[in-house]
Coordinates of C-alpha atoms in Angstrom, one line a residue:
X1 CA 131.6 22.9 69.0
X2 CA 129.1 25.8 69.9
X3 CA 126.2 26.7 67.7
X4 CA 127.8 30.0 67.4
X5 CA 131.2 28.7 66.0
X6 CA 129.1 26.6 63.5
X7 CA 127.3 29.6 62.5
X8 CA 130.6 31.8 61.9
X9 CA 132.1 28.9 60.2
X10 CA 129.1 28.6 57.9
X11 CA 129.2 32.3 57.1
X12 CA 133.0 32.4 56.4
X13 CA 132.4 29.3 54.0
X14 CA 129.6 31.0 52.0
X15 CA 131.7 34.1 52.0
X16 CA 134.6 32.4 50.5
X17 CA 132.5 30.5 48.0
X18 CA 130.9 33.9 46.9
X19 CA 134.3 35.6 46.7
X20 CA 135.7 32.8 44.7
X21 CA 132.7 32.9 42.2
X22 CA 132.9 36.6 42.0
X23 CA 136.6 36.2 41.3
X24 CA 136.0 33.5 38.6
X25 CA 133.3 36.0 36.8
X26 CA 135.6 38.9 37.2
X27 CA 136.2 40.8 33.7
X28 CA 139.6 42.1 32.8
X29 CA 139.4 45.3 30.6
X30 CA 139.9 44.9 27.1
X31 CA 143.2 46.5 26.8
X32 CA 144.6 44.1 29.5
X33 CA 144.5 41.2 26.9
X34 CA 145.8 43.1 24.0
X35 CA 148.7 45.3 25.1
X36 CA 151.9 45.6 23.0
X37 CA 154.8 44.1 24.8
X38 CA 157.1 46.8 26.4
X39 CA 160.3 44.4 25.8
X40 CA 160.6 41.8 23.0
X41 CA 163.0 40.1 21.0
X42 CA 165.8 39.1 23.4
X43 CA 169.0 37.9 22.2
X44 CA 172.2 37.0 23.8
X45 CA 175.7 37.9 22.7
X46 CA 177.9 34.9 21.6
X47 CA 180.2 35.5 24.5
X48 CA 177.0 35.4 26.8
X49 CA 178.1 38.7 28.6
X50 CA 175.4 41.0 27.1
X51 CA 171.8 40.9 26.4
X52 CA 170.0 42.7 23.8
X53 CA 166.1 43.5 23.4
X54 CA 163.7 45.9 21.6
X55 CA 161.9 48.3 24.1
X56 CA 158.8 50.1 23.2
X57 CA 158.7 53.7 24.2
X58 CA 155.6 55.4 23.6
X59 CA 155.2 54.5 20.0
X60 CA 158.9 54.3 19.2
X61 CA 160.8 51.0 19.2
X62 CA 164.6 51.1 19.9
X63 CA 167.3 48.5 20.6
X64 CA 168.8 48.2 24.0
X65 CA 171.9 46.3 25.2
X66 CA 172.3 45.3 28.9
X67 CA 175.3 44.0 30.6
X68 CA 174.5 40.8 32.1
X69 CA 176.7 41.0 35.1
X70 CA 175.9 44.5 36.3
X71 CA 172.4 44.8 35.1
X72 CA 173.3 48.1 33.5
X73 CA 171.4 48.7 30.0
X74 CA 172.0 51.4 27.5
X75 CA 169.9 52.5 24.5
X76 CA 171.9 52.0 21.3
X77 CA 169.3 53.4 18.7
X78 CA 167.2 56.3 18.7
X79 CA 164.5 55.6 16.0
X80 CA 161.7 57.8 15.4
X81 CA 158.3 56.6 13.7
X82 CA 160.4 53.4 12.2
X83 CA 160.3 50.0 13.6
X84 CA 163.3 47.6 13.8
X85 CA 162.0 44.7 11.8
X86 CA 164.9 42.2 12.7
X87 CA 168.3 42.3 14.4
X88 CA 171.0 39.9 15.5
X89 CA 174.5 39.7 17.1
X90 CA 176.9 39.8 14.3
X91 CA 179.9 39.0 16.7
X92 CA 180.3 39.7 20.3
X93 CA 180.5 43.4 20.1
X94 CA 178.3 44.3 17.2
X95 CA 174.7 43.9 16.1
X96 CA 173.0 44.3 12.8
X97 CA 169.5 45.7 12.6
X98 CA 166.9 46.2 9.9
X99 CA 165.1 49.6 10.1
X100 CA 161.8 49.3 8.4
X101 CA 161.5 51.8 5.5
X102 CA 158.0 50.5 3.9
X103 CA 156.5 47.8 6.3
X104 CA 153.7 47.2 3.7
X105 CA 156.2 46.0 1.1
X106 CA 158.5 44.6 3.9
X107 CA 161.3 46.8 2.7
X108 CA 164.2 47.7 5.1
X109 CA 167.7 49.5 5.5
X110 CA 170.4 47.6 7.3
X111 CA 172.6 49.2 9.8
X112 CA 175.5 47.9 12.0
X113 CA 176.2 49.5 15.5
X114 CA 178.5 48.6 18.3
X115 CA 177.0 47.3 21.5
X116 CA 177.7 50.5 23.2
X117 CA 175.7 52.5 20.6
X118 CA 178.6 54.0 19.0
X119 CA 180.0 53.7 15.3
X120 CA 176.5 53.2 13.8
X121 CA 177.0 52.6 10.0
X122 CA 174.6 52.0 7.5
X123 CA 175.3 49.0 5.1
X124 CA 172.3 49.2 2.7
X125 CA 170.3 52.2 1.5
X126 CA 166.9 52.4 -0.4
X127 CA 166.9 48.9 -1.5
X128 CA 164.1 48.0 -4.1
X129 CA 163.6 44.5 -2.7
X130 CA 163.3 42.7 0.4
X131 CA 166.2 41.4 2.2
X132 CA 166.4 38.2 4.2
X133 CA 169.2 36.9 6.3
X134 CA 170.1 33.3 5.2
X135 CA 173.1 33.0 7.5
X136 CA 173.7 35.2 10.4
X137 CA 177.1 33.8 11.6
X138 CA 179.9 35.9 10.5
X139 CA 182.0 34.4 7.5
X140 CA 185.7 35.4 7.4
X141 CA 185.1 38.0 10.0
X142 CA 183.4 40.1 7.5
X143 CA 180.6 38.7 5.5
X144 CA 177.1 37.5 6.2
X145 CA 174.7 35.8 3.4
X146 CA 171.5 37.4 2.6
X147 CA 168.8 36.9 -0.1
X148 CA 167.2 39.7 -2.0
X149 CA 164.9 40.2 -4.8
X150 CA 166.1 43.7 -5.7
X151 CA 167.4 42.5 -9.2
X152 CA 164.2 40.8 -10.1
X153 CA 161.3 41.1 -7.9
X154 CA 160.0 37.8 -8.8
X155 CA 163.1 35.8 -7.4
X156 CA 165.5 36.1 -4.6
X157 CA 169.2 35.9 -5.2
X158 CA 172.0 35.3 -2.7
X159 CA 174.6 37.9 -1.7
X160 CA 177.5 38.4 0.5
X161 CA 177.2 41.3 2.5
X162 CA 180.3 42.9 3.8
X163 CA 179.6 44.1 7.2
X164 CA 182.9 46.2 7.3
X165 CA 182.3 48.1 3.9
X166 CA 178.7 47.6 3.1
X167 CA 179.5 46.3 -0.3
X168 CA 177.2 43.5 -1.8
X169 CA 178.6 40.8 -4.3
X170 CA 176.4 38.1 -5.9
X171 CA 176.9 34.7 -4.3
X172 CA 174.4 32.9 -6.3
X173 CA 171.9 34.1 -9.1
X174 CA 168.8 32.7 -9.1
X175 CA 167.8 31.2 -12.7
X176 CA 164.2 32.0 -12.0
X177 CA 162.6 28.8 -10.1
X178 CA 164.7 28.7 -6.9
X179 CA 162.5 29.1 -4.0
X180 CA 164.8 28.5 -1.0
X181 CA 168.5 28.5 -0.3
X182 CA 170.5 26.4 2.4
X183 CA 173.9 26.8 4.0
X184 CA 176.2 24.4 5.7
X185 CA 177.7 24.7 9.3
X186 CA 180.4 27.0 7.9
X187 CA 178.0 29.3 6.2
X188 CA 178.6 28.0 2.7
X189 CA 175.8 27.8 0.2
X190 CA 175.3 24.1 -0.6
X191 CA 171.4 23.4 -1.1
X192 CA 168.8 25.0 -3.0
X193 CA 165.0 24.0 -3.8
X194 CA 163.4 24.8 -7.3
X195 CA 159.8 24.5 -8.1
X196 CA 157.9 24.3 -11.3
X197 CA 154.8 25.3 -9.2
X198 CA 153.8 21.6 -8.4
X199 CA 157.0 19.7 -8.1
X200 CA 159.9 20.7 -5.9
X201 CA 163.5 19.4 -6.7
X202 CA 166.3 19.3 -4.4
X203 CA 169.4 20.7 -5.6
X204 CA 173.1 20.1 -4.2
X205 CA 176.7 20.9 -4.6
X206 CA 179.8 19.6 -3.2
X207 CA 181.3 23.1 -2.6
X208 CA 180.6 26.9 -3.7
X209 CA 183.0 26.3 -6.7
X210 CA 180.7 23.4 -7.9
X211 CA 177.6 23.6 -9.9
X212 CA 174.2 22.7 -8.4
X213 CA 172.6 19.3 -9.5
X214 CA 169.3 17.8 -9.0
X215 CA 169.0 15.3 -6.3
X216 CA 165.5 14.3 -5.9
X217 CA 162.0 15.6 -7.0
X218 CA 158.8 15.5 -5.1
X219 CA 155.2 16.9 -5.3
X220 CA 154.8 19.8 -3.1
X221 CA 152.3 17.8 -0.7
X222 CA 155.4 15.9 0.3
X223 CA 157.6 17.6 2.8
X224 CA 161.4 17.5 2.6
X225 CA 163.3 20.3 4.7
X226 CA 166.9 20.1 5.5
X227 CA 167.9 20.8 9.1
X228 CA 171.5 20.8 9.0
X229 CA 174.5 18.9 7.4
X230 CA 175.8 15.9 9.3
X231 CA 179.2 16.5 11.0
X232 CA 182.0 14.6 9.3
X233 CA 179.7 13.8 6.2
X234 CA 179.6 17.0 4.3
X235 CA 177.2 15.2 1.7
X236 CA 174.7 14.1 4.2
X237 CA 171.9 16.1 5.6
X238 CA 169.4 15.8 8.6
X239 CA 166.1 16.3 7.1
X240 CA 162.3 16.3 7.9
X241 CA 160.8 14.1 5.4
X242 CA 157.5 12.6 4.5
X243 CA 158.7 11.0 1.4
X244 CA 157.1 7.5 1.1
X245 CA 155.1 8.1 4.4
X246 CA 152.0 10.2 5.9
X247 CA 153.7 11.3 8.9
X248 CA 156.9 13.4 8.5
X249 CA 160.0 11.8 10.3
X250 CA 163.6 13.0 11.0
X251 CA 165.9 11.2 8.6
X252 CA 169.4 11.1 7.4
X253 CA 169.8 11.6 3.5
X254 CA 172.5 11.2 1.1
X255 CA 172.8 14.2 -1.3
X256 CA 175.2 12.3 -3.7
X257 CA 172.7 9.3 -4.3
X258 CA 169.5 11.1 -3.5
X259 CA 168.6 8.1 -1.0
X260 CA 167.4 8.1 2.6
X261 CA 170.1 6.6 4.8
X262 CA 168.2 5.8 7.9
X263 CA 165.5 7.1 10.1
X264 CA 166.6 9.1 12.9
X265 CA 163.0 9.3 14.6
X266 CA 159.9 8.4 12.9
X267 CA 156.4 7.0 14.2
X268 CA 153.2 6.1 12.2
X269 CA 151.2 8.4 14.4
X270 CA 153.4 11.3 15.2
X271 CA 154.2 14.1 12.8
X272 CA 157.7 15.5 13.3
X273 CA 157.6 19.5 12.7
X274 CA 161.0 20.6 13.8
X275 CA 164.4 19.6 15.0
X276 CA 167.1 21.3 17.0
X277 CA 170.6 21.1 15.8
X278 CA 173.4 22.1 18.3
X279 CA 176.2 23.7 16.5
X280 CA 178.7 23.3 19.5
X281 CA 177.9 19.6 20.0
X282 CA 177.3 19.0 16.2
X283 CA 174.6 16.8 16.7
X284 CA 170.8 16.8 16.7
X285 CA 169.4 17.8 20.2
X286 CA 166.0 16.8 19.8
X287 CA 162.8 16.5 17.6
X288 CA 159.6 18.4 18.0
X289 CA 156.3 16.5 17.2
X290 CA 152.8 17.7 17.4
X291 CA 149.8 16.1 19.3
X292 CA 147.4 18.3 21.0
X293 CA 150.6 20.2 22.0
X294 CA 154.1 20.6 20.9
X295 CA 156.3 17.8 22.6
X296 CA 160.1 16.9 22.6
X297 CA 161.8 13.6 21.6
X298 CA 165.4 13.9 22.9
X299 CA 168.4 12.6 21.1
X300 CA 170.9 14.1 23.4
X301 CA 170.9 12.9 27.0
X302 CA 172.5 16.4 28.1
X303 CA 170.0 18.3 26.5
X304 CA 167.1 16.3 28.1
X305 CA 168.8 16.9 31.5
X306 CA 168.9 20.5 30.7
X307 CA 165.1 20.7 30.1
X308 CA 164.5 18.6 33.3
X309 CA 166.5 21.3 35.3
X310 CA 164.3 23.9 33.8
X311 CA 161.2 22.1 34.6
X312 CA 162.2 21.8 38.3
X313 CA 163.0 25.5 38.5
X314 CA 159.6 26.5 36.5
X315 CA 157.2 23.7 37.4
X316 CA 153.7 23.7 35.9
X317 CA 154.7 25.8 32.8
X318 CA 155.7 25.1 29.1
X319 CA 159.6 26.2 28.7
X320 CA 161.1 27.0 25.3
X321 CA 164.9 28.2 24.7
X322 CA 164.8 30.9 22.3
X323 CA 168.4 31.9 22.3
X324 CA 171.7 30.8 23.8
X325 CA 175.4 32.0 23.9
X326 CA 178.1 29.9 21.8
X327 CA 179.2 28.0 24.7
X328 CA 175.7 26.9 25.3
X329 CA 176.0 27.8 29.0
X330 CA 173.5 30.9 29.2
X331 CA 170.2 30.7 27.8
X332 CA 167.2 32.9 27.2
X333 CA 164.0 30.9 28.1
X334 CA 160.2 31.7 27.4
X335 CA 157.6 30.2 29.6
X336 CA 153.8 30.0 29.0
X337 CA 150.7 27.8 29.8
X338 CA 147.1 28.0 28.2
X339 CA 146.0 30.5 31.0
X340 CA 149.4 32.6 31.2
X341 CA 151.2 34.5 28.5
X342 CA 154.3 33.5 30.5
X343 CA 157.7 35.4 31.0
X344 CA 161.2 35.6 29.7
X345 CA 164.0 34.5 31.9
X346 CA 167.9 34.3 31.8
X347 CA 169.1 30.8 32.8
X348 CA 172.8 30.1 33.9
X349 CA 173.2 26.4 33.4
X350 CA 176.6 26.3 35.3
X351 CA 174.9 27.7 38.4
X352 CA 171.4 26.2 37.7
X353 CA 170.0 29.8 38.2
X354 CA 167.3 31.8 36.8
X355 CA 166.9 35.7 36.4
X356 CA 163.6 36.9 35.4
X357 CA 163.7 39.5 32.6
X358 CA 160.1 40.4 32.0
X359 CA 156.4 39.2 32.0
X360 CA 154.9 38.8 28.6
X361 CA 151.9 40.6 29.6
X362 CA 151.7 41.4 33.5
X363 CA 148.2 42.5 33.1
X364 CA 146.9 38.9 32.9
X365 CA 146.0 37.1 35.9
X366 CA 146.3 33.4 35.6
X367 CA 143.8 32.7 38.3
X368 CA 140.9 34.0 36.5
X369 CA 141.7 32.7 33.0
X370 CA 140.2 29.6 31.4
X371 CA 141.6 26.1 30.6
X372 CA 142.0 25.1 26.9
X373 CA 141.2 21.4 26.5
X374 CA 141.8 19.0 23.5
X375 CA 138.6 17.6 22.1
X376 CA 137.8 15.5 18.9
X377 CA 134.9 14.6 16.8
X378 CA 134.1 12.6 13.7
X379 CA 132.9 14.5 10.5
X380 CA 130.1 13.2 8.3
X381 CA 132.5 11.2 6.2
X382 CA 134.3 9.5 9.2
X383 CA 137.3 11.6 9.2
X384 CA 138.5 12.5 12.9
X385 CA 138.7 16.1 13.4
X386 CA 140.8 17.7 16.2
X387 CA 140.4 20.9 18.0
X388 CA 140.3 22.8 21.4
X389 CA 137.4 23.9 23.7
X390 CA 137.7 26.6 26.4
X391 CA 134.8 27.0 28.7
X392 CA 134.2 30.2 30.7
X393 CA 134.7 30.2 34.3
X394 CA 131.7 30.4 36.6
X395 CA 130.8 26.9 36.7
X396 CA 128.3 26.3 33.8
X397 CA 129.3 23.9 31.4
X398 CA 126.0 23.4 29.3
X399 CA 123.8 25.6 27.3
X400 CA 126.4 28.3 26.6
X401 CA 126.8 31.1 24.1
X402 CA 129.6 29.9 21.8
X403 CA 132.1 31.6 19.8
X404 CA 133.6 29.1 16.9
X405 CA 137.1 30.4 16.2
X406 CA 138.4 29.0 12.8
X407 CA 142.2 29.6 12.3
X408 CA 143.8 31.3 9.5
X409 CA 145.4 29.5 6.6
X410 CA 146.0 27.7 4.5
X411 CA 148.0 24.8 6.0
X412 CA 148.1 26.3 9.5
X413 CA 146.6 24.9 12.7
X414 CA 145.7 26.0 16.1
X415 CA 148.0 24.7 19.1
X416 CA 147.6 24.4 22.8
X417 CA 148.8 27.5 24.6
X418 CA 148.0 30.9 25.6
X419 CA 145.9 32.9 23.0
X420 CA 144.7 36.3 24.1
X421 CA 141.7 36.3 21.8
X422 CA 140.4 32.8 23.3
X423 CA 141.0 34.2 26.8
X424 CA 139.3 37.6 25.9
X425 CA 136.2 35.6 24.7
X426 CA 136.2 33.2 27.5
X427 CA 136.5 36.1 30.0
X428 CA 133.4 37.5 28.5
X429 CA 131.4 34.5 29.1
X430 CA 131.7 32.5 25.8
X431 CA 132.7 29.0 25.3
X432 CA 135.5 29.2 22.4
X433 CA 135.4 26.4 19.9
X434 CA 138.7 26.1 17.8
X435 CA 138.6 23.4 15.0
X436 CA 141.6 22.2 13.2
X437 CA 139.6 21.5 9.8
X438 CA 141.2 19.3 7.1
X439 CA 143.7 21.2 5.3
X440 CA 145.5 22.0 8.7
X441 CA 149.1 21.1 9.2
X442 CA 150.6 18.9 11.9
X443 CA 148.4 15.7 11.2
X444 CA 150.2 14.5 8.2
X445 CA 150.1 15.1 4.5
X446 CA 146.8 12.9 3.8
X447 CA 145.0 15.2 6.1
X448 CA 146.6 18.4 4.9
X449 CA 146.0 17.7 1.2
X450 CA 142.3 16.6 2.1
X451 CA 141.5 20.3 2.6
X452 CA 142.7 21.1 -1.0
X453 CA 140.2 22.8 -3.2
X454 CA 137.6 22.0 -0.4
X455 CA 137.3 25.6 0.8
X456 CA 133.5 26.2 1.0
X457 CA 133.3 22.3 0.5
X458 CA 134.5 19.8 3.0
X459 CA 136.4 22.3 5.1
X460 CA 133.1 24.0 5.9
X461 CA 131.5 20.7 6.6
X462 CA 134.1 20.0 9.3
X463 CA 133.2 23.3 11.0
X464 CA 129.3 22.4 10.7
X465 CA 129.8 18.9 12.0
X466 CA 131.9 20.4 14.8
X467 CA 129.3 22.9 15.8
X468 CA 126.4 20.1 15.6
X469 CA 128.6 18.0 17.9
X470 CA 129.0 20.8 20.4
X471 CA 125.1 21.3 20.2
X472 CA 124.8 17.3 20.8
X473 CA 127.1 17.4 23.7
X474 CA 124.6 20.0 25.3
X475 CA 127.5 22.5 25.6
X476 CA 126.2 24.9 22.9
X477 CA 123.1 26.8 23.2
X478 CA 121.8 26.3 19.6
X479 CA 120.2 29.8 19.6
X480 CA 123.6 31.4 20.5
X481 CA 126.3 30.2 18.2
X482 CA 128.7 32.8 16.6
X483 CA 131.7 32.4 14.3
X484 CA 134.6 34.6 14.0
X485 CA 137.9 34.5 12.3
X486 CA 140.8 36.6 10.6
X487 CA 142.2 36.0 7.0
X488 CA 140.9 32.6 6.0
X489 CA 139.4 32.1 9.3
X490 CA 137.4 35.1 8.3
X491 CA 136.6 33.5 5.0
X492 CA 135.4 30.3 6.9
X493 CA 133.2 32.6 9.1
X494 CA 131.5 34.1 6.2
X495 CA 131.2 31.0 4.2
X496 CA 129.6 29.5 7.2
X497 CA 126.8 31.5 7.3
X498 CA 126.3 31.4 3.5
X499 CA 126.1 27.5 3.6
X500 CA 124.5 27.0 7.0
X501 CA 122.3 30.3 7.7
X502 CA 120.3 28.4 10.3
X503 CA 123.0 27.2 12.5
X504 CA 124.7 30.5 13.3
X505 CA 123.4 33.6 15.1
X506 CA 126.1 36.0 13.9
X507 CA 129.4 36.1 12.1
X508 CA 132.6 38.2 12.6
X509 CA 135.4 38.6 10.0
X510 CA 138.5 40.4 10.5
X511 CA 140.4 41.1 6.9
X512 CA 138.7 37.9 5.8
X513 CA 139.0 36.8 2.2
X514 CA 135.9 37.5 0.6
X515 CA 137.0 36.5 -3.1
X516 CA 139.2 33.9 -4.1
X517 CA 139.9 35.3 -7.4
X518 CA 141.2 38.7 -5.9
X519 CA 143.4 36.7 -3.4
X520 CA 145.0 34.7 -6.0
X521 CA 145.7 37.9 -8.0
X522 CA 147.4 39.6 -4.9
X523 CA 150.1 36.7 -4.6
X524 CA 153.4 38.7 -4.6
X525 CA 155.9 38.3 -7.4
X526 CA 158.5 36.3 -5.7
X527 CA 155.8 33.7 -4.9
X528 CA 154.7 33.3 -8.6
X529 CA 157.0 30.2 -9.0
X530 CA 154.4 28.5 -6.8
X531 CA 151.4 29.9 -8.4
X532 CA 150.2 26.5 -9.7
X533 CA 150.6 25.2 -6.1
X534 CA 148.1 27.8 -4.9
X535 CA 145.9 26.8 -7.8
X536 CA 146.1 23.1 -6.3
X537 CA 145.1 24.3 -2.9
X538 CA 142.3 26.9 -3.7
X539 CA 141.4 26.4 -7.2
X540 CA 142.4 27.4 -10.7
X541 CA 140.5 30.9 -11.8
X542 CA 140.5 29.5 -15.4
X543 CA 139.1 26.0 -14.9
X544 CA 137.2 26.2 -11.5
X545 CA 135.5 29.5 -12.1
X546 CA 132.0 28.3 -11.2
X547 CA 133.2 26.6 -8.0
X548 CA 135.2 29.5 -6.9
X549 CA 132.6 32.0 -7.5
X550 CA 130.2 29.8 -5.5
X551 CA 132.4 29.5 -2.6
X552 CA 133.4 33.3 -2.5
X553 CA 131.4 35.2 -0.1
X554 CA 131.4 38.2 -2.4
X555 CA 129.2 36.7 -4.6
X556 CA 126.8 34.9 -2.1
X557 CA 125.3 38.0 -0.4
X558 CA 121.8 36.7 -1.0
X559 CA 122.4 33.8 1.4
X560 CA 123.4 35.9 4.3
X561 CA 120.6 36.8 6.7
X562 CA 122.0 37.2 10.2
X563 CA 124.1 39.9 11.7
X564 CA 127.7 40.4 10.4
X565 CA 130.8 42.4 11.9
X566 CA 133.1 43.3 9.0
X567 CA 136.6 44.7 10.0
X568 CA 139.1 45.5 7.1
X569 CA 142.8 46.5 7.2
X570 CA 142.9 49.1 4.3
X571 CA 146.5 48.3 4.0
X572 CA 146.1 44.5 3.7
X573 CA 147.5 43.7 0.2
X574 CA 145.6 40.3 0.0
X575 CA 142.3 42.0 0.1
X576 CA 140.5 44.9 -2.2
X577 CA 139.0 47.3 0.0
X578 CA 136.5 48.4 -2.5
X579 CA 135.3 44.9 -2.9
X580 CA 134.8 44.9 0.8
X581 CA 132.8 48.0 0.9
X582 CA 130.6 46.7 -2.0
X583 CA 130.1 43.3 0.0
X584 CA 128.9 45.4 3.1
X585 CA 126.6 47.7 0.7
X586 CA 125.1 44.7 -0.8
X587 CA 124.1 43.3 2.5
X588 CA 122.8 46.6 3.8
X589 CA 120.6 46.9 0.7
X590 CA 119.0 43.5 1.9
X591 CA 118.5 45.0 5.4
X592 CA 121.1 42.7 6.9
X593 CA 122.7 44.3 10.1
X594 CA 126.1 45.0 9.3
X595 CA 128.9 46.4 11.6
X596 CA 131.6 47.8 9.5
X597 CA 135.1 48.8 10.8
X598 CA 138.0 50.1 8.8
X599 CA 141.5 49.8 10.3
X600 CA 145.0 51.2 9.5
X601 CA 147.1 48.2 9.8
X602 CA 147.1 44.7 11.5
X603 CA 145.1 44.9 14.7
X604 CA 146.9 41.6 15.9
X605 CA 150.3 42.8 15.8
X606 CA 152.4 46.2 16.0
X607 CA 152.6 49.0 18.6
X608 CA 149.1 50.7 17.7
X609 CA 147.3 50.0 21.0
X610 CA 144.7 52.7 20.3
X611 CA 143.8 51.0 16.9
X612 CA 143.7 47.4 18.6
X613 CA 141.5 48.6 21.6
X614 CA 139.1 50.2 19.1
X615 CA 138.7 46.9 17.3
X616 CA 138.2 44.8 20.2
X617 CA 135.9 47.1 21.8
X618 CA 133.6 47.2 18.7
X619 CA 133.9 43.4 18.5
X620 CA 133.0 42.8 22.1
X621 CA 129.8 44.9 21.7
X622 CA 128.7 43.0 18.5
X623 CA 129.0 39.8 20.4
X624 CA 127.2 41.2 23.3
X625 CA 124.2 42.2 21.4
X626 CA 123.8 39.2 19.4
X627 CA 125.0 36.3 21.7
X628 CA 124.1 37.2 25.1
X629 CA 120.5 37.6 24.6
X630 CA 118.3 34.4 24.4

């Protein structure tokens, strides 16, 4: 090879590397990460011939129906300044939708409309209470089961709503302690759960003409969630249960004897979180368990074969079936990875063909997004803590600016998958560290209960120990560690800088809980039966006064000495805006650098892109000023 050719190849190689590095470091605009979806909530008609979805037009959201064979779509609602909170196919020709009347109080009016947009009828009007659908299948060609707290704001009764006439009749009155209701495959009300605040009791009846009788009682820390009644055995239910075990299992349970019949699927190391029941096949299709990601254990070979075919058609991506027709031959499929928010597809099983419906967010380019990797470390008391680490692109893996991103709570967790905040922060050059601190769900009841009454205590220690682990690994620059969260994640962020002021460079909180007393007072009336449970999780405001005050950031402002970003949803019922303003003023009096931003509504959800972009631009600037400099 001539020297000239060698020189040309070298120049091309250098150019290719330079292009790759520039692509890796390319910044997407803020609005690319946080766009409201144009089309959402796809649902297929029972006969598999029509597809419904919600479409955002300017700031108005309306319901569309599309003929699957022709692809022709029609707009069947024309709402202005009101969202559709929920909808479903009530039969193959009609849809029911909830038009929000007061989003803050979660109030809606219910309408029914033909799939061609004609014959719209209002079924409920100016309801004082919330309405939830218990059973969306049509019973006797005229009824659906709903629950509502319109009679008494503190409890939910069950009603039969006649979708032909709009009349509602009481199906079951709540005596005051029922927290959930469950139907059988025919839509008959057969199970209920009562609570005394700490203990939960399963109630069962043979038929709707019988009275509910107690079956079994457990402490709220123990899970028992019915999934479906077993076909041919009307007194047997499949349930996700942690009774007499740490990790939840799928079991068969006899409601007459109150005894577990058998374990359908169980493991000492895997925590079962969900199960899919097929009405058509009348059996459990699979269970879902959580390790570092959601995984399935199949109990039906035909369902396993279905997902295997999807995996071949959609390689390298996670697939979730989000809806199907009654014949279980036409499916709506959602895909995603940690670097791609994914897309929606129609899947025709008989033909083994896909039709793409829409991208979740077409502005995202997977090539410049970052991998979310599972990590774990030992807390100071030896407990194993799991989480995720997302490193920015560009090659560097040490001495990085870090944003710790604690999740909201209680008893929630972070999971592997696409997260727009994680990718936004990584795209800006930060390593993003997510910690499933003790008290998080998905790891068993011992791990979950280990976080109770440890807000500001061992929960906070887990976060501190995680950051120190990241520093020991040489990944984090100890002079550039920030922490940011929403809700209880915001609480953890502010508590972190109270308890470890030297560890963090800055902190950001979005609608963070700053006063545990105020949070407990804000619990809505219909959750009052669970009030003692909340006291077990957070603390009792009568007997744990000193501890709760010591761990509420509102009363600890003298311990905060680093720059703070505070964003407040002025419509958030769980926070007191005046307390937040006072918190900010107290910091400012001490010359602490505070960026304060008020938002009208939730910046993470909804259709207000302007509000959302304003928020993330402000957060970006705050982190840039405080973490990018050395």
